Coordinates of C-alpha atoms in Angstrom, one line a residue:
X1 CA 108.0 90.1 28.1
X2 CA 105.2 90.0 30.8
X3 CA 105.4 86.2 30.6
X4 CA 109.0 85.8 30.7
X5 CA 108.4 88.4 33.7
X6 CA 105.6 86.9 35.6
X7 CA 107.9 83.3 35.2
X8 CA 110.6 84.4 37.2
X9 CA 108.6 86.1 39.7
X10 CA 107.1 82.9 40.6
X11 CA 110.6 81.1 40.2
X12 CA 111.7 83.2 43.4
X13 CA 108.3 82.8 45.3
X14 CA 109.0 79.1 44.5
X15 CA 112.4 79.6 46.1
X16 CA 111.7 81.8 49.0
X17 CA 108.8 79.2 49.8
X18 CA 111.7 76.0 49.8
X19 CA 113.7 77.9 52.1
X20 CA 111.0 78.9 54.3
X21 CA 110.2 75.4 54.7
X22 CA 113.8 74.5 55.0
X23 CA 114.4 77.1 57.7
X24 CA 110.7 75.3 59.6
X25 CA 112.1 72.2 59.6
X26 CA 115.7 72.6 60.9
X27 CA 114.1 75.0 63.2
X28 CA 111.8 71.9 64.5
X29 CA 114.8 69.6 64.2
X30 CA 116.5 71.5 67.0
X31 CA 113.2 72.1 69.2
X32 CA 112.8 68.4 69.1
X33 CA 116.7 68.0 69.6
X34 CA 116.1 70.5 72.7
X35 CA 113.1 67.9 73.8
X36 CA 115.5 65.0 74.3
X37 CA 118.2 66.8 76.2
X38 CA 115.7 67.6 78.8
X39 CA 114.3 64.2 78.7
X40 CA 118.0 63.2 79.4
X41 CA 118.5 65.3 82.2
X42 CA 115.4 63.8 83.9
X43 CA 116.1 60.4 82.9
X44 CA 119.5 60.8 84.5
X45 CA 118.1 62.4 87.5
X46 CA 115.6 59.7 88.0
X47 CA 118.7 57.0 87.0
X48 CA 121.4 58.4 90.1
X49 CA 118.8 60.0 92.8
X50 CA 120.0 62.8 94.9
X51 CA 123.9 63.0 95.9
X52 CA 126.4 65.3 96.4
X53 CA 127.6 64.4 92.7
X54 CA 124.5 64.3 90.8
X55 CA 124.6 68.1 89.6
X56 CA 127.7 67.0 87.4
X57 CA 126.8 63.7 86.9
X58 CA 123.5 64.6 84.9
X59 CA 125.5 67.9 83.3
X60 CA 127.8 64.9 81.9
X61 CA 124.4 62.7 81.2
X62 CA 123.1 66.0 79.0
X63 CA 126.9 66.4 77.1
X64 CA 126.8 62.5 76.0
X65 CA 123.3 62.8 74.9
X66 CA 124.4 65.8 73.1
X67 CA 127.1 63.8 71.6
X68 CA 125.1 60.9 70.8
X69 CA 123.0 63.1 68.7
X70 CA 126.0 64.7 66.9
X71 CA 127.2 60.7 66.2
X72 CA 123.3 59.6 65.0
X73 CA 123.8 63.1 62.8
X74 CA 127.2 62.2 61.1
X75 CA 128.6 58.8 61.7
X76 CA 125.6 56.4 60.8
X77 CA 125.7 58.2 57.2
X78 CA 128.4 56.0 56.2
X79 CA 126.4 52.7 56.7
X80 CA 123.5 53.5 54.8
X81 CA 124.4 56.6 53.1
X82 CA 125.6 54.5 49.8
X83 CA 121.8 52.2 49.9
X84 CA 120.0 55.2 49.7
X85 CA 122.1 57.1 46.8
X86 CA 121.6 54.0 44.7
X87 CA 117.8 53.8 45.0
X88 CA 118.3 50.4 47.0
X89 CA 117.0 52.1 49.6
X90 CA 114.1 54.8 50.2
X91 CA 115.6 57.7 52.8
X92 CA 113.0 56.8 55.3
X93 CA 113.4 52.9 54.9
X94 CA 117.3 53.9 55.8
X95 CA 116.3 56.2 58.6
X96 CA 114.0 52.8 60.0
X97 CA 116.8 50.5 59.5
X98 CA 119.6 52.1 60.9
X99 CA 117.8 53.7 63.6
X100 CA 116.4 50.1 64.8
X101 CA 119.7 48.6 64.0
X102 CA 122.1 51.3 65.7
X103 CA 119.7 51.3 68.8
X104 CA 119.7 46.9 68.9
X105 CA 123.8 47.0 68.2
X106 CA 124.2 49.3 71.5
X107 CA 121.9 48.1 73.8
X108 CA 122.6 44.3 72.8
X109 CA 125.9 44.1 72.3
X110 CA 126.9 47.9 73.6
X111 CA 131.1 47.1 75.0
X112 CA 130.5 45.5 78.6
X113 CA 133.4 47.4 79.5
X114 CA 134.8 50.1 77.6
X115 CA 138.2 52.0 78.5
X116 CA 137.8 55.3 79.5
X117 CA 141.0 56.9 78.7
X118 CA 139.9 55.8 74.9
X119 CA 142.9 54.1 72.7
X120 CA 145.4 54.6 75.7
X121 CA 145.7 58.6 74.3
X122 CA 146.6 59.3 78.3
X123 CA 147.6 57.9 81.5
X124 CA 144.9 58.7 84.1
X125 CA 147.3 58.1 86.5
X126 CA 148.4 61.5 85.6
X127 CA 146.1 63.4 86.9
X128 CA 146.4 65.1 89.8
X129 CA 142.8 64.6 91.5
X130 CA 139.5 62.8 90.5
X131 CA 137.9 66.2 90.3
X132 CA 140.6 67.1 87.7
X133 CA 139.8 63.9 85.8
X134 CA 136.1 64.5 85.6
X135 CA 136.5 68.0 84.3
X136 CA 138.9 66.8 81.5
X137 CA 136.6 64.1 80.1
X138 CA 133.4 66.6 80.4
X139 CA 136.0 69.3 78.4
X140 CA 136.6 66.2 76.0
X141 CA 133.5 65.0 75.4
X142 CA 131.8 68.9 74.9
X143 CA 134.7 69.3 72.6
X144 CA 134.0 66.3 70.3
X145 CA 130.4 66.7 70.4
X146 CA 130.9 70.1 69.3
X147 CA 133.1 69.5 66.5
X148 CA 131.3 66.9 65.4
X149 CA 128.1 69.1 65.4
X150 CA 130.5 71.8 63.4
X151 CA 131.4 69.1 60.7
X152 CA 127.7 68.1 59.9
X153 CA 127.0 71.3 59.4
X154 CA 129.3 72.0 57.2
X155 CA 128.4 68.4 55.2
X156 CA 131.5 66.8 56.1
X157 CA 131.5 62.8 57.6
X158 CA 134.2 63.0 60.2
X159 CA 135.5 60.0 62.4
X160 CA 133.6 60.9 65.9
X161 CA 136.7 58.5 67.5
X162 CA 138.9 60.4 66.1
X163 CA 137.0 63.2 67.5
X164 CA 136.7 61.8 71.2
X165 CA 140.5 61.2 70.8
X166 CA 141.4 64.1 69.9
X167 CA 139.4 65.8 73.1
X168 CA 140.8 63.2 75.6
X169 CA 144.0 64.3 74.4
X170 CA 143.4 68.4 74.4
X171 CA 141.7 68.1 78.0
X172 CA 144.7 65.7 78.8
X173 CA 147.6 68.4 78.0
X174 CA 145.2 71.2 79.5
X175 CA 145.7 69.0 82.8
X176 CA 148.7 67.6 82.9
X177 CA 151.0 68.4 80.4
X178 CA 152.2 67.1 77.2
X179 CA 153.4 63.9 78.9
X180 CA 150.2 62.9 79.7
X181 CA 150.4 61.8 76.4
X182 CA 151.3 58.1 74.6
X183 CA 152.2 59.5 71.6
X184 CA 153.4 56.7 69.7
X185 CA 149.5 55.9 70.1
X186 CA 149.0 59.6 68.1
X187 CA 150.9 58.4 65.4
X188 CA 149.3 55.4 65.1
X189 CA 146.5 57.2 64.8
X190 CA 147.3 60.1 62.4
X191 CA 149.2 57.0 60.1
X192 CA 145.3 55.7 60.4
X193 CA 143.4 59.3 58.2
X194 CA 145.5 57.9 55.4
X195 CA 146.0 53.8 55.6
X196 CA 141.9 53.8 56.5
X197 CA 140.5 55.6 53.0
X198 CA 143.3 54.0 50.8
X199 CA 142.8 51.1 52.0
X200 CA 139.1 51.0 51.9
X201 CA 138.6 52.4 48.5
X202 CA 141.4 50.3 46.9
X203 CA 139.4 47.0 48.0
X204 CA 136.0 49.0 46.7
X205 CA 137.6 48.7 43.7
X206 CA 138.9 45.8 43.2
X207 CA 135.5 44.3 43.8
X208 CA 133.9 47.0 41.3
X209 CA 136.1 45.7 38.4
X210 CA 135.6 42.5 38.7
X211 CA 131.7 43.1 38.7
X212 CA 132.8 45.3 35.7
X213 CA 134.8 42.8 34.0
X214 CA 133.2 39.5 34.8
X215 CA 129.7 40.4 34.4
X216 CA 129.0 43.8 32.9
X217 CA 131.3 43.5 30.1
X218 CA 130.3 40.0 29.0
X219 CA 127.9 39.7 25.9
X220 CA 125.8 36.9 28.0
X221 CA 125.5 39.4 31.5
X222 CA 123.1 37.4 32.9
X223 CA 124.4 34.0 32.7
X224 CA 127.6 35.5 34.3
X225 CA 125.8 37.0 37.1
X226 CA 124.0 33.6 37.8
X227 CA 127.8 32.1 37.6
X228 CA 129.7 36.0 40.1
X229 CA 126.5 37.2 41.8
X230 CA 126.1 34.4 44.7
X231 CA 130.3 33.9 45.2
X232 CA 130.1 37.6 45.6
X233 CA 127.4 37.0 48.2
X234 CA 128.9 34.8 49.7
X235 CA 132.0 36.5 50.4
X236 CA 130.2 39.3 51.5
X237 CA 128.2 37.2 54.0
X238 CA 131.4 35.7 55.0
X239 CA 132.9 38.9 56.0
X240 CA 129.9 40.6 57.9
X241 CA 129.1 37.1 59.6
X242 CA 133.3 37.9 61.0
X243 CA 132.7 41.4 60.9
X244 CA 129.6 41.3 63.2
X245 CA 131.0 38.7 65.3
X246 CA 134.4 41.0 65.9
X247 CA 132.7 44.4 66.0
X248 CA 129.6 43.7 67.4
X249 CA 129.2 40.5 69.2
X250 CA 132.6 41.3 71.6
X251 CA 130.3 41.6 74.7
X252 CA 128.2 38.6 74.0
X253 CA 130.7 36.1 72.3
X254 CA 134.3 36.9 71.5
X255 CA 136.2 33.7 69.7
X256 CA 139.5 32.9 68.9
X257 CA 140.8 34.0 65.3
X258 CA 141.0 29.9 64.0
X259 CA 137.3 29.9 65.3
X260 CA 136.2 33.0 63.8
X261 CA 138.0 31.8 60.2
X262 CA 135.7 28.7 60.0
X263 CA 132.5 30.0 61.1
X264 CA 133.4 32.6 58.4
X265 CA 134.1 30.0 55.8
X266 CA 131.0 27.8 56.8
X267 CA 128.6 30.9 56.5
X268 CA 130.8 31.8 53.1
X269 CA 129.4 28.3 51.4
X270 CA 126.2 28.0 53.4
X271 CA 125.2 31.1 51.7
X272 CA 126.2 30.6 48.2
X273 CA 124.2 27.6 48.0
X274 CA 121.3 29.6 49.2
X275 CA 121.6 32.2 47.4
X276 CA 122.7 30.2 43.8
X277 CA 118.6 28.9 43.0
X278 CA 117.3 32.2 44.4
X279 CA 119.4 34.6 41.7
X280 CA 118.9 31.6 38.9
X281 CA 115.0 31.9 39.7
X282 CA 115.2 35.9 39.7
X283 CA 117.3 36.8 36.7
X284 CA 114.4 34.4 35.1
X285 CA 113.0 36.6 32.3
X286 CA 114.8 39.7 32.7
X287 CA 116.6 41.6 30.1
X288 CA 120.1 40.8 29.3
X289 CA 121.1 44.8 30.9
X290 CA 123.0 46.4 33.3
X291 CA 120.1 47.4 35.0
X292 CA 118.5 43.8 35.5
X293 CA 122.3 43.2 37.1
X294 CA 122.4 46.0 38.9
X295 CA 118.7 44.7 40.9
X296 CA 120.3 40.8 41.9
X297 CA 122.4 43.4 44.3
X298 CA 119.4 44.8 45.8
X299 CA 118.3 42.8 49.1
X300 CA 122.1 41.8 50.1
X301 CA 122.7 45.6 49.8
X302 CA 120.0 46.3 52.4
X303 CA 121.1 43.3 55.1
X304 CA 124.7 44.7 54.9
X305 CA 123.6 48.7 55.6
X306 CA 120.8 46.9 58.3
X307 CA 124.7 44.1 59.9
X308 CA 127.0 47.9 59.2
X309 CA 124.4 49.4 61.6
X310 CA 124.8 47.0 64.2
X311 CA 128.1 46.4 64.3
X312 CA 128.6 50.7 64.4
X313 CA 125.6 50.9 67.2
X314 CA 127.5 48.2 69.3
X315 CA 131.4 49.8 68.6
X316 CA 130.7 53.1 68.6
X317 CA 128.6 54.2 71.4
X318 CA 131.3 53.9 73.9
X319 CA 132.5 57.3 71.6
X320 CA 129.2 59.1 72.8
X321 CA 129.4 57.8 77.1
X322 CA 132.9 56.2 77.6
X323 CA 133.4 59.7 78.9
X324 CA 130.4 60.1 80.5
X325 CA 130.6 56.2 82.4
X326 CA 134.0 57.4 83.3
X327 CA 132.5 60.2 85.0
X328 CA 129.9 58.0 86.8
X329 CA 132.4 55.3 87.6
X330 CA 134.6 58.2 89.4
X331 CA 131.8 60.2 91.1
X332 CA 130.7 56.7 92.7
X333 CA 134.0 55.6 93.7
X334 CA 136.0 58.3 93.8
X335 CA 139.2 56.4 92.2
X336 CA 139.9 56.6 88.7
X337 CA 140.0 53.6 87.1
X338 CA 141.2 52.6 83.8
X339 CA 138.6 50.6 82.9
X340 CA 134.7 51.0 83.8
X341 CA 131.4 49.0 83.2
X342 CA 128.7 51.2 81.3
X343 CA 125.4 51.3 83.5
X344 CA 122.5 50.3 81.4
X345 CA 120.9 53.7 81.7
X346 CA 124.1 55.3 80.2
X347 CA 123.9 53.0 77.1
X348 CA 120.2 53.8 76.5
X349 CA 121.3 57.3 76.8
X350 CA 123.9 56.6 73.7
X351 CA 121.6 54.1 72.1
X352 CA 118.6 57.0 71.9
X353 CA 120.7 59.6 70.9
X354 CA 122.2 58.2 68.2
X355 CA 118.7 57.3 66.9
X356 CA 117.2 60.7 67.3
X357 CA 120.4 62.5 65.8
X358 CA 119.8 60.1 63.0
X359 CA 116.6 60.6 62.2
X360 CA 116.4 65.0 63.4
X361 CA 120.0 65.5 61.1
X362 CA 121.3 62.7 59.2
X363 CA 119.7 62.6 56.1
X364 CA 121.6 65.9 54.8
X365 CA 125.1 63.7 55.8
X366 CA 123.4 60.4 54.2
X367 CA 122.6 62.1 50.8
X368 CA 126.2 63.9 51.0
X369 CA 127.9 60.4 50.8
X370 CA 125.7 58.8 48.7
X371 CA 124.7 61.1 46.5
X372 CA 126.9 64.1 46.5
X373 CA 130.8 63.0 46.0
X374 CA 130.0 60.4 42.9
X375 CA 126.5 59.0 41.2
X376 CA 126.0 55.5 43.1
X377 CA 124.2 52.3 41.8
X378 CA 123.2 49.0 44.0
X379 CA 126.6 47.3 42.4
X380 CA 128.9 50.2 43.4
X381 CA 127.1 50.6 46.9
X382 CA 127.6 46.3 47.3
X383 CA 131.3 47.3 46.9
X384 CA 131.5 49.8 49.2
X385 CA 129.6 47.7 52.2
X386 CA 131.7 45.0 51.3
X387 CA 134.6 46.9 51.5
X388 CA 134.3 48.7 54.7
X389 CA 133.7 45.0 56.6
X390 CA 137.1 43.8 54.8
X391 CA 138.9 46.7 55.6
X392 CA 138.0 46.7 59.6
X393 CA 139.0 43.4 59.3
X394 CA 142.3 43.6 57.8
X395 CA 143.1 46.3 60.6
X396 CA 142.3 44.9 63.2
X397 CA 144.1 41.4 62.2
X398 CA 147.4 44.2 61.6
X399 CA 146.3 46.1 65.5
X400 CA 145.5 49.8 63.1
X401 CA 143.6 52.2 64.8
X402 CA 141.3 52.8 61.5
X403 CA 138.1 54.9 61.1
X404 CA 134.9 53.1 59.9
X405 CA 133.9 56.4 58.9
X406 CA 136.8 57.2 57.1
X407 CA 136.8 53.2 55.1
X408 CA 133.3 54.0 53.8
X409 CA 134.1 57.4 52.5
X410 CA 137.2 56.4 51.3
X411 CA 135.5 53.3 49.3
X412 CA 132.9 55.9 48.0
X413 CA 136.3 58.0 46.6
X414 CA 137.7 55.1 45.2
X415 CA 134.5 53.3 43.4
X416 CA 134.2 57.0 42.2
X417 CA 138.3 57.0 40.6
X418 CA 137.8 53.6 39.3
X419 CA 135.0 54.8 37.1
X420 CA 136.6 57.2 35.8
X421 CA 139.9 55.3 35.0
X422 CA 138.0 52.2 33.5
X423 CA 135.8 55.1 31.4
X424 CA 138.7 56.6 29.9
X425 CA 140.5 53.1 29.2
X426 CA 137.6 52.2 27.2
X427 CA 137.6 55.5 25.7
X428 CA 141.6 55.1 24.6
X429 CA 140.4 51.8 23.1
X430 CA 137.6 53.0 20.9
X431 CA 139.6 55.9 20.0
X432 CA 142.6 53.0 18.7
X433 CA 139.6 51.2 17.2
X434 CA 139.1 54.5 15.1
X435 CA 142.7 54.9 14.2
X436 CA 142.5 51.3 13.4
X437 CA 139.2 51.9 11.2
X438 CA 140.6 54.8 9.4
X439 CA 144.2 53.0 8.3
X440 CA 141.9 50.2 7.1
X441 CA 138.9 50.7 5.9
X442 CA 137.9 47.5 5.1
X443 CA 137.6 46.5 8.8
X444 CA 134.8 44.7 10.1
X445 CA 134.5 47.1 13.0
X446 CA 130.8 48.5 12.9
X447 CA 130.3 51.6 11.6
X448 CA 128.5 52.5 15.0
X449 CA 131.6 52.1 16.7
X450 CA 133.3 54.7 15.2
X451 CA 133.3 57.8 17.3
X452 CA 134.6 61.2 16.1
X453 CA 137.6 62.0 17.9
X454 CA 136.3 65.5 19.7
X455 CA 134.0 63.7 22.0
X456 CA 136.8 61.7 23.7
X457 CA 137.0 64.0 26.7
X458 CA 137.6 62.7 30.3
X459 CA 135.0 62.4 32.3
X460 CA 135.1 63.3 35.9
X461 CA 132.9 61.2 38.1
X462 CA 134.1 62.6 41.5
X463 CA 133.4 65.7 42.6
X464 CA 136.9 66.9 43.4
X465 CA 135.1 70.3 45.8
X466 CA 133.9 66.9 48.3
X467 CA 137.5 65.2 48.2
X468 CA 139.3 68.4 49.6
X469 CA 136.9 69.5 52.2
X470 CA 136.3 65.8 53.7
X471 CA 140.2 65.2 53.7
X472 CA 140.8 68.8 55.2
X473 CA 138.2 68.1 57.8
X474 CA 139.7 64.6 58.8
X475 CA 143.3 66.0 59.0
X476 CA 141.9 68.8 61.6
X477 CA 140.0 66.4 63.2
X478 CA 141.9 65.5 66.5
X479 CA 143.9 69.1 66.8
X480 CA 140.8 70.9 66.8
X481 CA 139.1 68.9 69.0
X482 CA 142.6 68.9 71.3
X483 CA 141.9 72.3 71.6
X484 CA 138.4 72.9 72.0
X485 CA 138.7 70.8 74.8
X486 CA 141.7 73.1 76.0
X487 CA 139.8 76.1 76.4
X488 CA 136.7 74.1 77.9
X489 CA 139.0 72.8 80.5
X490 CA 140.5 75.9 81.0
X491 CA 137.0 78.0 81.5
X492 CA 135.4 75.0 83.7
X493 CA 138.6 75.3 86.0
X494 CA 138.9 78.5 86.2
X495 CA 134.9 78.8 87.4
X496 CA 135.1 75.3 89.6

């Protein structure tokens, strides 16, 4: 008894002593978080000088940062998120890579010129003043921020375009009015929260099975990896070379679709005869397992989380100061135009914050997509990167507004769906083999085959707690960022 005792005393000192150092270090998360808000304000205030705007302009420089954070925190989980949960990937190594990545993709190839009214959601012509017009994008881009910040901390990956949409149109109502509005845009874009997952994790697993079914299920696996392992490479290195060239190379280069097609294809077969020797050479050896399979996906696992990082750093920054260069572009002008240039110190702005917010908050967001909604593996976390470059590619070939956020998520769901359907096929088949073995006894099936009926159960593989609450969280998405910005708008106007 005094044993049994004295062990779960020291079971809660153990605990009290993990959440004391839990509550430390989210505690010095949010100092350091503090630290680069007021490094923003004076980089912003050394950036514009002294004016009769500058009070707002660096209150707007301090939001964006704020929001870059809240982006570094939630969105970059989806590009390396699925590395890390299959061990390809340490959670520091990640952190490196995507910070470097994310911080290269803005600054490089960061959108030359971004539109500030994002996705056409309203018609600036609407508004009524350019002071009106700066205090609806700072009320939308505190509002997104925010509920971004409110989603990662409730472990949710949310679509921060979405987000920024959903403020530009709350701020835009709180304005103008509802026909501020292009709604046939909104539907586009609430069509998008169920074509972008579906989409993304049916192509997840369609890749998955034939992994599944052309290499994992053959007798020989690694002769057929040496034959599916560099065309799967190959098409993966054709995608991201289209997908990076799309996404993130707009600014530098941007190509017709014929041209992008056979630069595509050239890379395609330039890389499988690259990688052909180099997987013949490395399978040399190994064990004929799944897990000597499993490793050939390794290293082109890591280059597509290091190309998804770029291509999201260079896309999605304009989410964290479009806003805030619309403000800038309007304070210097005093129009409002529809279209601005992004100064270079507002893009370091979004290219640091997302880098810190990465590195202060993302890993509980990274280890809630790759670890938490279904048990990954460097072949399922291949699919999943493959997927979400396929997917953006398909959409924007069809003009969908679709989330990269809610592709990756959505190929996670589905990788996680197909396991569990091709688990219980094979299941239905060994329990026929059974049936089979029992009518005839004299069958050649191995007696190690046969299974006793009770332990054919189905096995869930998805945690069905993470589906509701992510889905939940992107249907409220854009309405409660709509009206948080609302009743930001409303409170700045009423004290302006």
């Amino acid at each position: 008894m005094v044993k049994k005792t004295l062990d779960k005393d020291l079971e809660r000192i153990t605990q009290i002593e993990s959440q004391t150092l839990k509550a430390a270090q989210t505690f010095k998360s949010l100092a350091l978080a503090l630290l680069f808000l007021l490094a923003v304000w004076i980089f912003a205030a050394s950036a514009i000088g002294a004016n009769e705007h500058s009070t707002i302009v660096i209150v707007a420089a301090i939001v964006g940062g704020y929001m870059a954070l809240n982006i570094g925190a939630n969105d970059v989980a989806n590009n390396v998120g699925p590395a890390v949960g299959s061990k390809a990937l340490t959670m520091f190594g990640a952190l490196i890579i995507a910070a470097i990545f994310e911080a290269a993709g803005a600054i490089i190839a960061g959108g030359e010129v971004v539109s500030t009214i994002k996705k056409g959601i309203i018609d600036p012509a609407g508004m009524s003043d350019s002071q009106t017009f700066i205090w609806a994008m700072l009320s939308a881009l505190f509002a997104a921020a925010a509920w971004v910040n409110i989603a990662t901390w409730v472990g949710a990956p949310v679509s921060t375009t979405h987000a920024v949409v959903g403020g530009v149109m709350g701020a835009g109502i709180a304005a103008a009015g509802f026909g501020i509005v292009s709604w046939p845009t909104m539907y586009k874009i609430a069509a998008s929260w169920v074509i972008s997952p579906v989409l993304g994790g049916i192509i997840a697993a369609f890749f998955l099975a034939i992994i599944k079914f052309n290499i994992i299920y053959k007798e020989d696996k690694l002769t057929a990896a040496r034959k599916w392992v560099p065309i799967l490479v190959a098409v993966m290195s054709g995608v991201f070379s289209a997908y990076l060239i799309m996404k993130g190379l707009k600014k530098v280069w941007k190509p017709d679709t014929l041209t992008l097609g056979a630069i595509a294809v050239a890379i395609s077969f330039a890389a499988y005869f690259i990688v052909k020797p180099i997987v013949a050479r490395a399978s040399e050896g190994m064990e004929n397992r799944n897990k000597s399979v499993r490793s050939l996906f390794t290293i082109p696992l890591i280059f597509s989380a290091a190309l998804l990082s770029f291509a999201h750093g260079a896309n999605d920054v304009a989410n964290a100061v479009g806003p805030l260069a619309a403000i800038v572009s309007v304070t210097s002008s005093g129009s409002i135009e529809g279209k601005v240039g992004i100064p270079l110190w507002v893009m370091v702005i979004g290219a640091t914050g997302i880098s810190a917010g990465l590195f202060l908050f993302g890993p509980k967001l990274i280890r809630t997509v790759g670890e938490q909604i279904t048990k990954m593996n460097p072949m399922r976390a291949f699919c999943v990167a493959l997927s979400a470059g396929i997917t953006v590619l398909i959409a924007s070939a069809l003009g969908l507004p679709v989330s990269s956020t809610h592709i990756a998520v959505g190929a996670v769901f589905g990788v996680g769906f197909f396991r569990e359907w091709i688990t219980e096929r094979r299941a239905r088949q060994t329990r026929a083999e059974n049936r089979r073995a029992k009518i005839h006894p004299d069958s050649n099936l191995p007696a190690t085959e046969l299974q006793p009926e009770a332990n054919f159960q189905r096995k869930k593989l998805v945690r069905r707690s993470h589906v509701f609450t992510i889905a939940a969280a992107w249907v409220i998405t854009v309405p409660c960022a709509a009206l948080l910005a609302a009743g930001i708008f409303f409170i700045i106007s009423s004290f302006a």
